[in-house]
Short mmCIF file of C-alpha atoms in Angstrom, two decimals:
data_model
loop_
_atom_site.label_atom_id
_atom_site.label_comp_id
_atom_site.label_asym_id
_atom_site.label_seq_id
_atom_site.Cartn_x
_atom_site.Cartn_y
_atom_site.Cartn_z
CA UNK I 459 13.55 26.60 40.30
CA UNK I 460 13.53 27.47 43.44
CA UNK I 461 11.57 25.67 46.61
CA UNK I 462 9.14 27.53 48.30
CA UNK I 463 6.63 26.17 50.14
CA UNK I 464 3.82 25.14 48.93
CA UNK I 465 1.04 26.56 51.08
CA UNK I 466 0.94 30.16 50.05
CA UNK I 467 -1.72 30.58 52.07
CA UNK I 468 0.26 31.34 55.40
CA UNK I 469 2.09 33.55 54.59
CA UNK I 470 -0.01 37.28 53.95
CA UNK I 471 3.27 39.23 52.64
CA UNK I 472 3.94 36.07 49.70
CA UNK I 473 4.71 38.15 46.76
CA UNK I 474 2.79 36.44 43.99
CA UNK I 475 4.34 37.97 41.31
CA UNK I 476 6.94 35.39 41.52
CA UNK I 477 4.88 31.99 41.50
CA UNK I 478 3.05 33.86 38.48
CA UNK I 479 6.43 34.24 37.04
CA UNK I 480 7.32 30.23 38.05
CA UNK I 481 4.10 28.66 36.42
CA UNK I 482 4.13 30.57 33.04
CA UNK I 483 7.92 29.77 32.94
CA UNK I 484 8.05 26.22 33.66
CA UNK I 485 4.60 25.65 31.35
CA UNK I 486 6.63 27.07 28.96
CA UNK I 487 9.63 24.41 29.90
CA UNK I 488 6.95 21.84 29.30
CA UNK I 489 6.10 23.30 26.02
CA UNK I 490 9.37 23.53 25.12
CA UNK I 491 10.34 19.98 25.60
CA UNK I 492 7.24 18.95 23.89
CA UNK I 493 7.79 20.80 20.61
CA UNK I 494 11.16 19.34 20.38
CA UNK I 495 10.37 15.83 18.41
CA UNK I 496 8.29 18.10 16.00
CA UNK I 497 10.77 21.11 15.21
CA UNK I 498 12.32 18.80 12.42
CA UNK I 499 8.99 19.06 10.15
CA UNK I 500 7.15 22.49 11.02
CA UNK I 501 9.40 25.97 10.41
CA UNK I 502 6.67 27.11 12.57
CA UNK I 503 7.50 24.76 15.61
CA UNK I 504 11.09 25.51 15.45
CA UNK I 505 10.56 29.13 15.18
CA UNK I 506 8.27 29.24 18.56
CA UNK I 507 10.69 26.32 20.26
CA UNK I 508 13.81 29.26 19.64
CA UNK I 509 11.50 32.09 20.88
CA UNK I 510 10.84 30.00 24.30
CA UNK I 511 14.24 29.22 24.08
CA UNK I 512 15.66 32.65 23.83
CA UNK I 513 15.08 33.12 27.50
CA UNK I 514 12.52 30.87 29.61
CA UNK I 515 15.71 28.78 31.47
CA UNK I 516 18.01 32.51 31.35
CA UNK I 517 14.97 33.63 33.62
CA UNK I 518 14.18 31.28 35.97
CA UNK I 519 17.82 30.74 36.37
CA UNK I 520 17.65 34.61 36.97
CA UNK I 521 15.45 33.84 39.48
CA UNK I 522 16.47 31.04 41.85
CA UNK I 523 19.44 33.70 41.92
CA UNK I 524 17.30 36.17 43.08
CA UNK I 525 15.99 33.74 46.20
CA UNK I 526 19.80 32.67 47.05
CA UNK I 527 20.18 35.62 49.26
CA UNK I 528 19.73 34.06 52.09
CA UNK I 529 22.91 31.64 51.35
CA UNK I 530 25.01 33.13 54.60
CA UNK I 531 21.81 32.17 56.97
CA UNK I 532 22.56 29.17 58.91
CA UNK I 533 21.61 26.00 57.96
CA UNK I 534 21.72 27.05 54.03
CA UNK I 535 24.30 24.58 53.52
CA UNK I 536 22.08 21.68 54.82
CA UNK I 537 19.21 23.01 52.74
CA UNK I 538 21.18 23.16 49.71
CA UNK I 539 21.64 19.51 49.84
CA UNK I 540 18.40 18.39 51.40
CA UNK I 541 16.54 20.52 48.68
CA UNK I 542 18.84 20.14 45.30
CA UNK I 543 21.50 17.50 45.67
CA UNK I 544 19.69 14.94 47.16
CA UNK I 545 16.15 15.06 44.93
CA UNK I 546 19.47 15.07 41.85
CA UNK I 547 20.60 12.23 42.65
CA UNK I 548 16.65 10.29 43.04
CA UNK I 549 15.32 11.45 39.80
CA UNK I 550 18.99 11.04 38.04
CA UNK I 551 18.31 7.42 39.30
CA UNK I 552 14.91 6.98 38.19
CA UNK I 553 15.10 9.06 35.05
CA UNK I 554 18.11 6.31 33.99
CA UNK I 555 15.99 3.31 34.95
CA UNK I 556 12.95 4.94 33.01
CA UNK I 557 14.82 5.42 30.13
CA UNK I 558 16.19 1.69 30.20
CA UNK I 559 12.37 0.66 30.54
CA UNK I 560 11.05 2.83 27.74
CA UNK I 561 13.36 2.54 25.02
CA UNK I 562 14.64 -1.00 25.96
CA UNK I 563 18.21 -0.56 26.20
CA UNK I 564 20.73 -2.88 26.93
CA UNK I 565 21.44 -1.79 30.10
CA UNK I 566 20.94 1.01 32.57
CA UNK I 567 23.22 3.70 32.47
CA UNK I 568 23.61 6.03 35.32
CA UNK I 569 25.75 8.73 35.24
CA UNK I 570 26.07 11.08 38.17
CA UNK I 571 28.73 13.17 36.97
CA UNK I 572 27.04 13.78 33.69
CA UNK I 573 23.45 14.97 34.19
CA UNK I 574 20.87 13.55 32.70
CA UNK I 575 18.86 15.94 29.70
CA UNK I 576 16.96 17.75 32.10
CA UNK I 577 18.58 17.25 35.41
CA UNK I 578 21.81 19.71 34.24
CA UNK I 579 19.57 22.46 36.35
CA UNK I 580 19.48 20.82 39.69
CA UNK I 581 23.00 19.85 39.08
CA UNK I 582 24.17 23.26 38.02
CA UNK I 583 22.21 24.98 41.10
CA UNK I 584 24.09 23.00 43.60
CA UNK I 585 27.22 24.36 41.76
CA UNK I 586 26.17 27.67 41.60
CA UNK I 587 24.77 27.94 45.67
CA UNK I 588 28.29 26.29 46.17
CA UNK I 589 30.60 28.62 44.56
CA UNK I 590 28.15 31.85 45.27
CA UNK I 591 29.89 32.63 48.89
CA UNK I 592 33.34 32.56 46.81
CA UNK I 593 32.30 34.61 43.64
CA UNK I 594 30.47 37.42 45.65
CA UNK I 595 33.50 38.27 47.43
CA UNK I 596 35.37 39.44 43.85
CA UNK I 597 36.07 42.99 43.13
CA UNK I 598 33.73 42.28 40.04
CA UNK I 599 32.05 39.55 40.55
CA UNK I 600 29.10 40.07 37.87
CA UNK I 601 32.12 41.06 35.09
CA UNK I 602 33.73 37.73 36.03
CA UNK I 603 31.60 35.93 35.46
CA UNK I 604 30.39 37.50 31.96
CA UNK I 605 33.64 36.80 31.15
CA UNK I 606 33.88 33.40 31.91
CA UNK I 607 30.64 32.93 30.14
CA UNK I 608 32.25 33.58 26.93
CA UNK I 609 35.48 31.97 27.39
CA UNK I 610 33.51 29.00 28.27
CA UNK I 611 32.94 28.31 25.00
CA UNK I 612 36.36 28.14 23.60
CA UNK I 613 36.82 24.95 25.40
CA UNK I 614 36.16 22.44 23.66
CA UNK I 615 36.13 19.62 26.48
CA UNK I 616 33.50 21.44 28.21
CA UNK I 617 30.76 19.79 27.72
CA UNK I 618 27.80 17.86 29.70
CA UNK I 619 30.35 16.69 31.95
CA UNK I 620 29.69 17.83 35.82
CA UNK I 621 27.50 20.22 33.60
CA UNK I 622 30.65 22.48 33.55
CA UNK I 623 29.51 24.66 30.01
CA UNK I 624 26.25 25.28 31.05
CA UNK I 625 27.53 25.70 34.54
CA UNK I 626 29.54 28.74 33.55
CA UNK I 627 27.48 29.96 31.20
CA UNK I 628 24.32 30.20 32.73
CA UNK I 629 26.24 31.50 35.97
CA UNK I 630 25.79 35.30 35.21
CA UNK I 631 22.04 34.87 35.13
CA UNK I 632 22.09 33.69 38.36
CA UNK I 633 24.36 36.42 39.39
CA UNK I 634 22.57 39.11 38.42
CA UNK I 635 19.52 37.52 40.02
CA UNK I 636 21.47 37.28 43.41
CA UNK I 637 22.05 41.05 43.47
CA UNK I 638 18.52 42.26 42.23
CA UNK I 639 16.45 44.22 44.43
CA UNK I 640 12.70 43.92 44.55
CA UNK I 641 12.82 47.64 43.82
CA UNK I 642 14.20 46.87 41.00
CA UNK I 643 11.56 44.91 39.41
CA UNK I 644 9.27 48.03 40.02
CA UNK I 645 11.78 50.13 37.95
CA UNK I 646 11.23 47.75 35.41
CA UNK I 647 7.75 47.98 35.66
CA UNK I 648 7.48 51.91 35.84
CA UNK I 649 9.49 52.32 32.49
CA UNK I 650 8.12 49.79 29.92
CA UNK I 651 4.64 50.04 29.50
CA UNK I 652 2.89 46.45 29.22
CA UNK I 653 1.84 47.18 25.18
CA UNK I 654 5.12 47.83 24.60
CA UNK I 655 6.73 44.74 25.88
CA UNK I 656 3.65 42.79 24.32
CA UNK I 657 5.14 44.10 20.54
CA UNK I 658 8.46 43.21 22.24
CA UNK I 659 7.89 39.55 22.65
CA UNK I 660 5.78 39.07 19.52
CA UNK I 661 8.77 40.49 17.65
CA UNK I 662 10.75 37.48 18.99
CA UNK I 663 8.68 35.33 16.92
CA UNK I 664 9.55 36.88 13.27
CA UNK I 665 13.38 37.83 14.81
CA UNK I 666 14.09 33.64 15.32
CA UNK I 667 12.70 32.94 11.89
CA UNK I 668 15.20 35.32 10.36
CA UNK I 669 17.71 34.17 12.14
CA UNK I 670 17.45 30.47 11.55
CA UNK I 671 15.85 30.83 7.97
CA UNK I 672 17.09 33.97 6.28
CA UNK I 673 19.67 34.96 7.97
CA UNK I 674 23.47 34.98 6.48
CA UNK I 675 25.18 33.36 8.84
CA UNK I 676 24.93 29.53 8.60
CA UNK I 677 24.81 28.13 12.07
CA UNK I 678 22.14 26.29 14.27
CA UNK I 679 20.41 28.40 16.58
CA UNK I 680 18.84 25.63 18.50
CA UNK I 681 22.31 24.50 19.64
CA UNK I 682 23.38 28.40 20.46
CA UNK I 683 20.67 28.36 22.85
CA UNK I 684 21.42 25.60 25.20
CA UNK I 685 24.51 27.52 26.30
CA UNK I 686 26.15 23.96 26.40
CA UNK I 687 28.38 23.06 23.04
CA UNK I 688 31.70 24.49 22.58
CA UNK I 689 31.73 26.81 19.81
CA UNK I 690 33.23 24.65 17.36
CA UNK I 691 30.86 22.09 17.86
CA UNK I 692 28.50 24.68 16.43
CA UNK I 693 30.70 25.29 13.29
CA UNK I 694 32.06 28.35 14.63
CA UNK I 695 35.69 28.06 15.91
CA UNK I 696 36.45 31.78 14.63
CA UNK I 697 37.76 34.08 17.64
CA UNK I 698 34.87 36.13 17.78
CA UNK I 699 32.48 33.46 18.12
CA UNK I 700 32.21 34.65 21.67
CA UNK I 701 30.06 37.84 20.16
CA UNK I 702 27.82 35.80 19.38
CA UNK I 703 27.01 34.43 22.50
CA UNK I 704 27.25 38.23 24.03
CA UNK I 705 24.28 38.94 21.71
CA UNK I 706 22.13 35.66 22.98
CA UNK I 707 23.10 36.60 25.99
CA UNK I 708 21.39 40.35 25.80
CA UNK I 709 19.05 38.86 23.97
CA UNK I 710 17.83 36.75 26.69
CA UNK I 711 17.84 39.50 29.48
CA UNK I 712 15.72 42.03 27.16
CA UNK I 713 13.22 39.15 26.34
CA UNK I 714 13.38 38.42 30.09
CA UNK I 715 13.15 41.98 30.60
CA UNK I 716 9.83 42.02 28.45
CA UNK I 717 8.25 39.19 29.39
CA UNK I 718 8.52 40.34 33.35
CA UNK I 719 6.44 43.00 32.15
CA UNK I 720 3.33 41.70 31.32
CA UNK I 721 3.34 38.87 33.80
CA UNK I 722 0.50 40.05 36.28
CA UNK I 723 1.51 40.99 39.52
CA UNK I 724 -0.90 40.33 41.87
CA UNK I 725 -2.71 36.97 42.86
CA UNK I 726 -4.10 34.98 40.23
CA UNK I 727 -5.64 31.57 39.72
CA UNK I 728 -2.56 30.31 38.87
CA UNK I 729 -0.23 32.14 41.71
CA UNK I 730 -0.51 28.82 43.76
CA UNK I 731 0.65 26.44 41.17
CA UNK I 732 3.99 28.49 40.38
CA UNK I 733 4.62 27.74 44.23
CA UNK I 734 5.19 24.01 42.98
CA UNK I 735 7.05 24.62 39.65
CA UNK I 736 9.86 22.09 41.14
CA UNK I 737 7.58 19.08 40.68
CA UNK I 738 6.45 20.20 37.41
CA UNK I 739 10.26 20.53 36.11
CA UNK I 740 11.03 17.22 37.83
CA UNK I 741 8.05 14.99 36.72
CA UNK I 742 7.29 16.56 33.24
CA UNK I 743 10.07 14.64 31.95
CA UNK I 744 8.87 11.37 32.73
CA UNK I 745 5.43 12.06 30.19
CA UNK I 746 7.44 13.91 27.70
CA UNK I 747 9.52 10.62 27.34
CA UNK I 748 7.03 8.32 27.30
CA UNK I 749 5.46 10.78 24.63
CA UNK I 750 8.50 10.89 22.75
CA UNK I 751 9.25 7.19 22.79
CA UNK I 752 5.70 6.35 21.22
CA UNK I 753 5.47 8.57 18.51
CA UNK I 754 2.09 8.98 18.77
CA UNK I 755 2.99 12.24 16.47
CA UNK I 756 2.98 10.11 13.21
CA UNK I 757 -0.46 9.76 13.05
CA UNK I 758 -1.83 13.43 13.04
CA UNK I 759 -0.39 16.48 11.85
CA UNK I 760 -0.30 19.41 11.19
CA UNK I 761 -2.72 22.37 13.18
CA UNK I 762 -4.36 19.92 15.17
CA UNK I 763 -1.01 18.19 15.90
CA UNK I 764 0.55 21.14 16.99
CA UNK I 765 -2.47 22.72 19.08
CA UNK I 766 -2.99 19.28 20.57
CA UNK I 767 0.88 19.12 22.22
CA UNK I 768 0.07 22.89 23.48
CA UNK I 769 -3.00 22.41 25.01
CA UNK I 770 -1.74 18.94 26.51
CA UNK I 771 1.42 20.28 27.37
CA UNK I 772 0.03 23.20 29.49
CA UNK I 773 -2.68 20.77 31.30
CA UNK I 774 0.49 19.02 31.95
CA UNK I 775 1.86 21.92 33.77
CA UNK I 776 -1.30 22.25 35.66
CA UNK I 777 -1.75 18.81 36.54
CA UNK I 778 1.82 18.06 38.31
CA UNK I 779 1.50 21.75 39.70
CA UNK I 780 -1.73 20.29 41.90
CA UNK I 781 -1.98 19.55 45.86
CA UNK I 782 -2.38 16.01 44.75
CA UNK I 783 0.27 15.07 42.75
CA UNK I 784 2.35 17.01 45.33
CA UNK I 785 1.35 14.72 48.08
CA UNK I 786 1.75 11.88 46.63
CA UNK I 787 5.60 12.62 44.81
CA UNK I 788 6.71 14.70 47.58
CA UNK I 789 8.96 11.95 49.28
CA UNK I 790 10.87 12.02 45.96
CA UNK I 791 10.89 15.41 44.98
CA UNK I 792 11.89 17.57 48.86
CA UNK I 793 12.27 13.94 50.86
CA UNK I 794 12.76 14.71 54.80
CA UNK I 795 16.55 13.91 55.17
CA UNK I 796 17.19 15.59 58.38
CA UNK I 797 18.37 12.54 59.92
CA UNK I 798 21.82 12.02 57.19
CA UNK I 799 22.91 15.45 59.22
CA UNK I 800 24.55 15.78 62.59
CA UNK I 801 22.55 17.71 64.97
CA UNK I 802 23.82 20.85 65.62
CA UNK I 803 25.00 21.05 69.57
CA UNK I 804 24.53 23.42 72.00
CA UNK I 805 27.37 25.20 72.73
CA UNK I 806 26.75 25.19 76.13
CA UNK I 807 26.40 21.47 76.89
CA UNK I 808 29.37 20.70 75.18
CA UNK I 809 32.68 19.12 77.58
CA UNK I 810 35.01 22.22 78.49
CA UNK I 811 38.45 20.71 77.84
CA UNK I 812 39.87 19.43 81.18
CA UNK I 813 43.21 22.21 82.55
CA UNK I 814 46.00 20.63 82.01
CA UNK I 815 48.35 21.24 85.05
CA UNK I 816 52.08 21.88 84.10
CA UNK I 817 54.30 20.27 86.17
#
């Protein structure tokens, strides 16, 4: 999720195609995270969870690649941490003390090194800006880091730890985002007509109840999809587990590929909320834990259970994407830090070194 800014208004050449992209992608984040309590009781939840899963985080990790480009500018490196490191390690803080407060634990645990649920992204962005200047300069950067992607999961220490699985996994998304070319996007758009990638994504529906309910092989898609448990945590520790993640990971860009499509592409009512998605992915969690922790779910089920968590969910997105809640949070979520960074000198007001006269 990347951090524009959030008065589209100024600028007359914003492509809005993107924050239409942002908002139906992190509303579908929210949605996501809200279906999880109830994918243990309704096939039909867990089938739609797996079909958002399939790709929503692949893209928008896609896509904060895609705005990296301008990593060599200076003053990226100060951004980086102003932007991602530092609004980590707030809500990694506050997300630990909320947790402590709703579920009554014993004590607060904070752990920096090991990201909290949904803070893995911020975590694994600084990792990926960090090591992007390195990786580009690779013969074959994008085949690198395929290949790492798989390997990845032969490990079986790498876990949630410095977010190191998903870390590498995830990495070619951003990748491939980094070296994508608006033009590209319009290729896209000039070759799959929008009906077609509307039977495209609807066939993801019936394809993730197959797989998890019919299909032969006896695995659990759900934990295939977070791209974070070694493969023989998943009860595959075969050597050509790996394929399987190659498939997710086509998977993912076609649906990506597909869902790109039909997104519209010029300004909407809803172009001006995907400007903000980073306070909806950093504040969502906060309701969908207090949600979680009160299962208020026991006492209503079924259809009006499961529209009820959509509709809420999706006013949810709307909500935290609003001018309000953005003045009021923004301290927390992009926090003016300037003043932890040296300023940067003049060149030309600095001390010349004094000649040193031999003797």
């Amino acid at each position: 999720m990347s951090n524009p800014k959030p008065d589209i208004s100024k600028n007359k050449e914003r492509d809005y195609f993107f924050d239409n992209v942002k908002f139906l992608l992190i509303t579908l984040v929210v949605i996501g995270h809200a279906y999880r309590p109830l994918i243990g009781d309704s096939s039909l939840m867990k089938t739609l969870y797996l079909a958002i899963y399939t790709f929503h985080m692949p893209l928008f990790i896609l896509l904060a690649g895609y705005f990296a480009k301008s990593f060599h500018k200076d003053g990226q490196n100060k951004k980086v941490i102003a932007t991602i490191l530092i609004p980590y390690f707030i809500f990694e803080i506050l997300y630990s003390v909320y947790d402590h407060l709703i579920y009554r634990t014993d004590q607060i645990d904070i752990s920096i090194l090991e990201p909290y649920w949904l803070m893995w992204f911020l975590f694994s962005l600084f990792l990926w800006r960090l090591i992007l200047p390195y990786f580009v300069n690779l013969k074959y950067p994008l085949a690198t880091a395929f290949v790492l992607a798989i390997l990845i999961g032969y490990v079986d220490d790498a876990d949630r730890y410095l977010s190191l699985s998903r870390t590498v996994a995830f990495f070619p998304f951003f990748l491939l985002g980094y070296y994508l070319q608006r033009h590209h996007f319009d290729q896209l758009f000039q070759r799959v007509k929008r009906w077609v990638a509307w039977i495209g994504l609807a066939a993801v529906i019936p394809l993730m109840y197959w797989m998890d309910f019919l299909a032969p092989i006896d695995t659990s898609w759900r934990r295939w999809l977070y791209f974070v448990f070694p493969y023989e945590d998943v009860g595959h520790s075969e050597w050509y587990a790996g394929l399987i993640r190659v498939g997710l990971i086509i998977l993912a860009l076609v649906v990506s590929a597909l869902f790109l499509v039909v997104v519209p592409r010029g300004k909407t009512f809803f172009s001006e909320w995907g400007a903000r998605s980073i306070y909806v992915y950093l504040l969502h969690g906060f309701f969908i834990r207090a949600y979680s922790g009160l299962d208020w779910y026991d006492h209503i089920s079924g259809i009006a259970l499961y529209t009820s968590v959509t509709v809420t969910s999706v006013l949810l997105a709307v909500f935290l994407s609003s001018k309000w809640v953005m003045a009021v949070t923004h301290p927390l979520v992009q926090p003016k830090v300037h003043w932890i960074f040296r300023e940067k000198r003049d060149p030309r007001h600095l001390n010349k070194p004094k000649n040193v006269v031999s003797s």
